[in-house]
Coordinates of C-alpha atoms and ligand atoms in Angstrom, one line a residue:
M1 CA 37.8 85.8 -60.7
D2 CA 37.8 83.6 -57.5
L3 CA 34.8 83.5 -55.3
P4 CA 35.5 85.2 -52.0
V5 CA 34.7 82.6 -49.2
V6 CA 35.0 83.3 -45.5
N7 CA 36.1 80.5 -43.1
H8 CA 37.8 80.2 -39.7
E9 CA 39.0 77.1 -37.8
D10 CA 37.1 78.4 -34.8
Y11 CA 33.8 77.6 -36.5
F12 CA 34.3 74.2 -34.8
A13 CA 33.3 74.0 -31.2
Q14 CA 33.4 71.5 -28.4
I15 CA 29.7 70.5 -28.0
G16 CA 30.3 66.9 -27.1
D17 CA 31.0 63.9 -29.4
D18 CA 27.4 62.5 -29.1
H19 CA 25.8 65.8 -29.9
K20 CA 23.1 65.7 -32.7
F21 CA 24.5 68.8 -34.4
P22 CA 27.1 67.9 -37.1
I23 CA 29.7 70.5 -35.9
N24 CA 32.5 68.9 -38.0
K25 CA 30.8 70.0 -41.2
F26 CA 32.3 73.5 -41.2
S27 CA 35.9 72.3 -41.4
E28 CA 35.0 69.5 -43.7
L29 CA 33.2 71.9 -46.1
A30 CA 36.3 74.1 -46.1
N31 CA 38.5 71.1 -47.0
Y32 CA 36.0 70.0 -49.7
L33 CA 36.0 73.5 -51.3
V34 CA 39.8 73.5 -51.5
K35 CA 39.9 70.0 -52.8
K36 CA 37.3 70.9 -55.5
K37 CA 39.4 74.0 -56.4
I38 CA 36.5 76.3 -55.7
V39 CA 38.6 78.1 -53.1
K40 CA 42.4 78.7 -53.0
K41 CA 42.6 80.8 -49.9
F42 CA 39.8 81.7 -47.4
Y43 CA 39.2 85.1 -46.0
Q44 CA 39.5 85.1 -42.2
P45 CA 37.0 86.9 -40.1
Y46 CA 37.5 88.5 -36.7
P47 CA 35.1 87.8 -33.8
C48 CA 32.1 90.1 -34.1
S49 CA 32.5 93.2 -31.9
E50 CA 29.9 94.0 -29.2
E51 CA 29.2 97.2 -30.9
T52 CA 28.2 95.4 -34.1
L53 CA 26.3 92.7 -32.3
K54 CA 24.2 95.3 -30.5
R55 CA 22.6 96.2 -33.9
A56 CA 20.5 93.0 -33.6
H57 CA 20.8 91.8 -30.0
S58 CA 20.1 93.3 -26.6
E59 CA 23.2 94.3 -24.6
K60 CA 21.9 92.1 -21.7
Y61 CA 21.8 89.0 -23.9
I62 CA 25.3 89.6 -25.4
K63 CA 26.8 90.1 -21.9
N64 CA 25.1 87.0 -20.5
V65 CA 26.5 84.9 -23.4
K66 CA 30.0 86.4 -23.1
N67 CA 30.1 86.1 -19.2
K68 CA 28.4 82.6 -19.3
T69 CA 25.6 84.0 -17.1
L70 CA 22.8 83.0 -19.4
D71 CA 19.8 81.4 -17.7
Q72 CA 19.4 77.6 -18.1
K73 CA 16.1 77.9 -19.9
T74 CA 17.7 79.9 -22.8
I75 CA 20.8 77.6 -22.9
K76 CA 18.4 74.7 -23.2
K77 CA 16.5 76.5 -26.0
I78 CA 19.7 77.1 -27.9
G79 CA 20.8 73.4 -27.6
F80 CA 24.5 74.0 -27.2
P81 CA 26.5 74.0 -24.0
L82 CA 27.6 77.5 -23.1
V83 CA 31.4 76.7 -23.2
D84 CA 34.3 78.9 -24.4
S85 CA 34.5 77.3 -27.8
V86 CA 30.8 77.8 -28.5
I87 CA 31.0 81.4 -27.5
K88 CA 34.0 81.9 -29.6
R89 CA 32.4 80.2 -32.6
S90 CA 29.2 82.3 -32.3
L91 CA 31.3 85.5 -32.4
V92 CA 33.6 84.4 -35.2
A93 CA 30.8 83.0 -37.4
T94 CA 28.9 86.2 -37.0
G95 CA 32.0 88.2 -37.8
G96 CA 32.3 85.9 -40.8
T97 CA 28.9 86.8 -42.2
V98 CA 29.6 90.5 -41.7
L99 CA 32.9 90.1 -43.6
A100 CA 31.2 88.1 -46.4
S101 CA 28.4 90.7 -46.6
K102 CA 31.0 93.4 -47.3
L103 CA 32.9 91.2 -49.8
A104 CA 29.7 90.7 -51.8
I105 CA 29.5 94.4 -52.4
N106 CA 33.0 94.4 -54.0
F107 CA 32.7 91.1 -55.9
G108 CA 28.9 90.8 -56.6
V109 CA 28.7 87.6 -54.6
A110 CA 30.5 86.2 -51.5
C111 CA 29.8 83.3 -49.1
N112 CA 30.5 82.3 -45.5
T113 CA 31.2 78.6 -44.7
A114 CA 28.9 79.0 -41.7
G115 CA 26.0 81.3 -40.7
G116 CA 22.3 81.5 -41.2
S117 CA 21.5 81.4 -37.4
H118 CA 18.0 82.5 -38.2
H119 CA 16.2 81.4 -35.0
A120 CA 18.0 83.9 -32.7
N121 CA 16.1 87.0 -32.0
F122 CA 16.8 90.3 -30.2
E123 CA 16.4 88.9 -26.7
G124 CA 18.1 85.5 -27.1
G125 CA 19.1 82.4 -29.1
A126 CA 17.2 79.3 -30.0
G127 CA 17.5 76.1 -32.1
Y128 CA 21.3 75.9 -32.4
C129 CA 21.5 79.7 -33.0
V130 CA 23.3 81.9 -30.5
F131 CA 23.7 85.2 -32.5
N132 CA 21.7 85.9 -35.6
D133 CA 24.6 86.6 -38.0
V134 CA 22.5 87.6 -41.0
A135 CA 20.4 90.1 -38.9
V136 CA 23.6 91.6 -37.5
A137 CA 25.2 91.9 -40.9
A138 CA 22.0 93.3 -42.5
Q139 CA 21.7 96.0 -39.8
Y140 CA 25.5 96.7 -40.2
L141 CA 25.1 97.4 -43.9
L142 CA 22.1 99.6 -43.4
D143 CA 23.8 101.6 -40.6
R144 CA 26.9 102.1 -42.7
G145 CA 24.9 103.2 -45.8
L146 CA 26.2 100.2 -47.7
A147 CA 22.7 98.9 -48.5
G148 CA 19.3 100.6 -48.6
K149 CA 16.7 97.9 -49.1
I150 CA 17.7 94.4 -48.2
L151 CA 16.0 91.1 -49.0
I152 CA 16.6 88.0 -46.8
I153 CA 15.7 84.9 -48.7
D154 CA 15.6 82.0 -46.4
L155 CA 15.2 78.6 -47.9
D156 CA 16.1 76.5 -44.9
V157 CA 13.5 73.9 -44.1
H158 CA 12.8 75.7 -40.8
Q159 CA 11.1 79.1 -40.7
G160 CA 13.4 82.2 -40.2
N161 CA 11.5 83.3 -37.2
G162 CA 14.5 85.3 -35.7
N163 CA 14.8 87.5 -38.7
A164 CA 11.0 87.9 -38.9
D165 CA 11.0 89.1 -35.2
I166 CA 14.1 91.4 -35.5
F167 CA 13.0 93.1 -38.7
R168 CA 9.2 93.3 -38.0
E169 CA 9.2 97.1 -37.8
N170 CA 12.1 97.7 -40.2
K171 CA 10.9 98.7 -43.7
N172 CA 14.4 98.5 -45.1
V173 CA 14.6 94.7 -44.6
F174 CA 12.2 92.3 -46.3
T175 CA 12.1 88.8 -44.8
F176 CA 11.0 85.9 -47.1
S177 CA 10.9 82.3 -45.9
I178 CA 9.9 79.2 -47.7
H179 CA 9.7 76.4 -45.2
S180 CA 8.0 73.2 -44.1
K181 CA 4.7 73.9 -42.3
S182 CA 5.1 71.1 -39.8
N183 CA 8.7 71.7 -38.9
Y184 CA 10.3 73.6 -36.0
P185 CA 9.4 76.2 -34.8
A186 CA 5.9 75.1 -33.8
K187 CA 4.8 78.7 -33.5
K188 CA 6.0 80.6 -36.5
S189 CA 6.7 84.3 -36.5
L190 CA 5.3 86.5 -39.4
S191 CA 7.8 87.3 -42.1
N192 CA 7.0 89.8 -44.7
L193 CA 6.4 86.8 -46.9
D194 CA 6.0 83.2 -45.7
V195 CA 5.4 80.2 -47.9
E196 CA 4.5 77.0 -46.0
L197 CA 5.1 73.7 -47.6
D198 CA 3.4 70.4 -47.0
D199 CA 5.4 67.3 -45.9
N200 CA 7.1 65.2 -48.6
L201 CA 7.1 67.9 -51.2
E202 CA 9.3 67.0 -54.2
D203 CA 11.6 68.8 -56.6
T204 CA 9.3 69.8 -59.4
Q205 CA 6.7 71.4 -57.1
Y206 CA 9.4 73.0 -55.0
I207 CA 11.2 74.6 -58.0
K208 CA 7.9 75.8 -59.4
I209 CA 7.0 77.5 -56.2
L210 CA 10.5 79.1 -55.8
K211 CA 10.4 80.5 -59.4
F212 CA 6.9 81.9 -58.8
Y213 CA 8.0 83.9 -55.7
L214 CA 11.3 85.0 -57.2
N215 CA 9.4 86.5 -60.0
Q216 CA 7.3 88.4 -57.6
L217 CA 10.4 89.6 -55.6
N218 CA 12.0 90.7 -58.9
Q219 CA 9.2 93.4 -59.1
E220 CA 10.7 95.1 -55.9
S221 CA 13.7 97.3 -55.8
F222 CA 16.1 95.5 -53.5
D223 CA 19.8 96.5 -53.6
Y224 CA 21.2 93.7 -51.4
V225 CA 20.3 90.0 -50.8
F226 CA 21.2 87.6 -48.0
Y227 CA 20.6 84.0 -49.0
I228 CA 20.2 81.3 -46.3
A229 CA 20.8 78.1 -48.2
G230 CA 19.8 75.5 -45.6
V231 CA 20.1 71.9 -47.1
D232 CA 17.8 70.4 -44.5
I233 CA 15.1 70.3 -47.3
H234 CA 16.9 67.1 -48.5
F235 CA 15.0 63.8 -48.4
N236 CA 17.6 62.2 -46.3
D237 CA 17.8 64.9 -43.6
R238 CA 17.3 64.0 -40.0
L239 CA 15.2 67.0 -39.2
G240 CA 13.5 68.1 -42.4
K241 CA 10.2 66.7 -43.7
L242 CA 10.6 67.5 -47.4
K243 CA 11.8 65.2 -50.2
I244 CA 14.1 67.3 -52.2
S245 CA 16.9 65.5 -54.1
D246 CA 20.6 66.5 -54.6
E247 CA 19.7 67.8 -58.0
G248 CA 16.8 69.8 -56.6
I249 CA 19.1 71.6 -54.1
K250 CA 21.7 72.3 -56.8
E251 CA 19.1 73.7 -59.1
R252 CA 17.6 75.8 -56.2
D253 CA 21.0 77.3 -55.4
E254 CA 21.8 78.0 -59.1
I255 CA 18.4 79.7 -59.7
V256 CA 18.6 82.0 -56.6
T257 CA 22.2 83.1 -57.0
E258 CA 21.9 83.6 -60.8
N259 CA 18.6 85.5 -60.4
F260 CA 20.2 88.3 -58.3
F261 CA 23.7 88.2 -59.8
S262 CA 22.4 88.8 -63.3
K263 CA 20.6 91.9 -62.0
G264 CA 23.7 93.3 -60.4
I265 CA 22.3 92.9 -56.9
P266 CA 25.1 91.8 -54.4
L267 CA 24.4 88.5 -52.7
C268 CA 25.8 87.1 -49.5
G269 CA 25.3 83.4 -49.2
V270 CA 25.3 81.6 -45.8
L271 CA 24.9 77.9 -44.9
G272 CA 21.8 77.5 -42.9
G273 CA 20.9 74.1 -41.5
G274 CA 21.8 70.6 -42.6
Y275 CA 21.5 67.4 -40.6
N276 CA 21.8 64.7 -43.3
K277 CA 22.0 61.1 -42.3
D278 CA 25.0 60.8 -44.6
F279 CA 27.8 63.2 -43.4
E280 CA 29.8 63.2 -46.7
K281 CA 26.6 64.0 -48.6
L282 CA 25.9 66.8 -46.2
V283 CA 29.2 68.5 -47.0
E284 CA 28.6 68.1 -50.7
L285 CA 25.1 69.5 -50.4
H286 CA 26.3 72.6 -48.5
S287 CA 29.0 73.1 -51.2
F288 CA 26.4 73.6 -53.9
L289 CA 25.9 77.2 -52.6
H290 CA 29.6 78.0 -53.1
Q291 CA 29.8 76.1 -56.4
S292 CA 26.8 78.0 -57.8
C293 CA 28.3 81.3 -56.8
A294 CA 31.8 80.4 -58.1
K295 CA 30.3 79.7 -61.5
L296 CA 28.9 83.2 -61.7
L297 CA 32.3 84.9 -61.4
Ligands
LIG301 ZN1 17.0 74.4 -40.6

């Protein structure tokens, strides 16, 4: 069986050629997955509807993004210009995670080629995140009765503070984040479970820590998992402060996806961050998520 993967050409946006965010990675990743024969044909998402977005964001914030009336302070916090293609991308990428989250129920596992905008909270975006796609999709599944107890496992190098904020009072969503202590955001939010790592941590320690906490999580009765597979934990990342190798990331993705798939718990994988100094390497590292999932089917 082929792995269902969601992609859209509108994941690309005009943010300026000298922008620090590697926006080309979404289309390059899609090309790479086809070239590697991991995907034959992508599932195409629709832009997320306002009704669905409202499950995780205030109406005021959604309207201000759509009408380009967002205040300068919030635009600066997000770090993208508020232009048409950025608005479109934010809506389509969120729709993409919602679609992938439903596909995972039918196939056991499914992935987006974007997503993991985990710094956006109910009131607004931050840190290259406009809408919190995983939060929107998680709330969508709960509201539709498609999941009852959701785990968000966030292994991006940065803390998943948006999800921690959005689901603080929600007993049906458990937020778990393993991240670098000294990385953005300076002020962390409280997830249900946070693991803070010291700078320069290497593969062996990282994998040991991951396995320890996965074992703990396996004692709980989750019926759905979102996996934010940020690759900014890599040693050559511009923004991360850890020292994880290619093999370390590959092993991480295999351990996480296999752990839940083998228990019959649907898993929706999303990209998360990645700002590697080597662009081709960045695309390859992101593809480990899709390759690990494809192996399971
Ligand atoms: Zn990150």
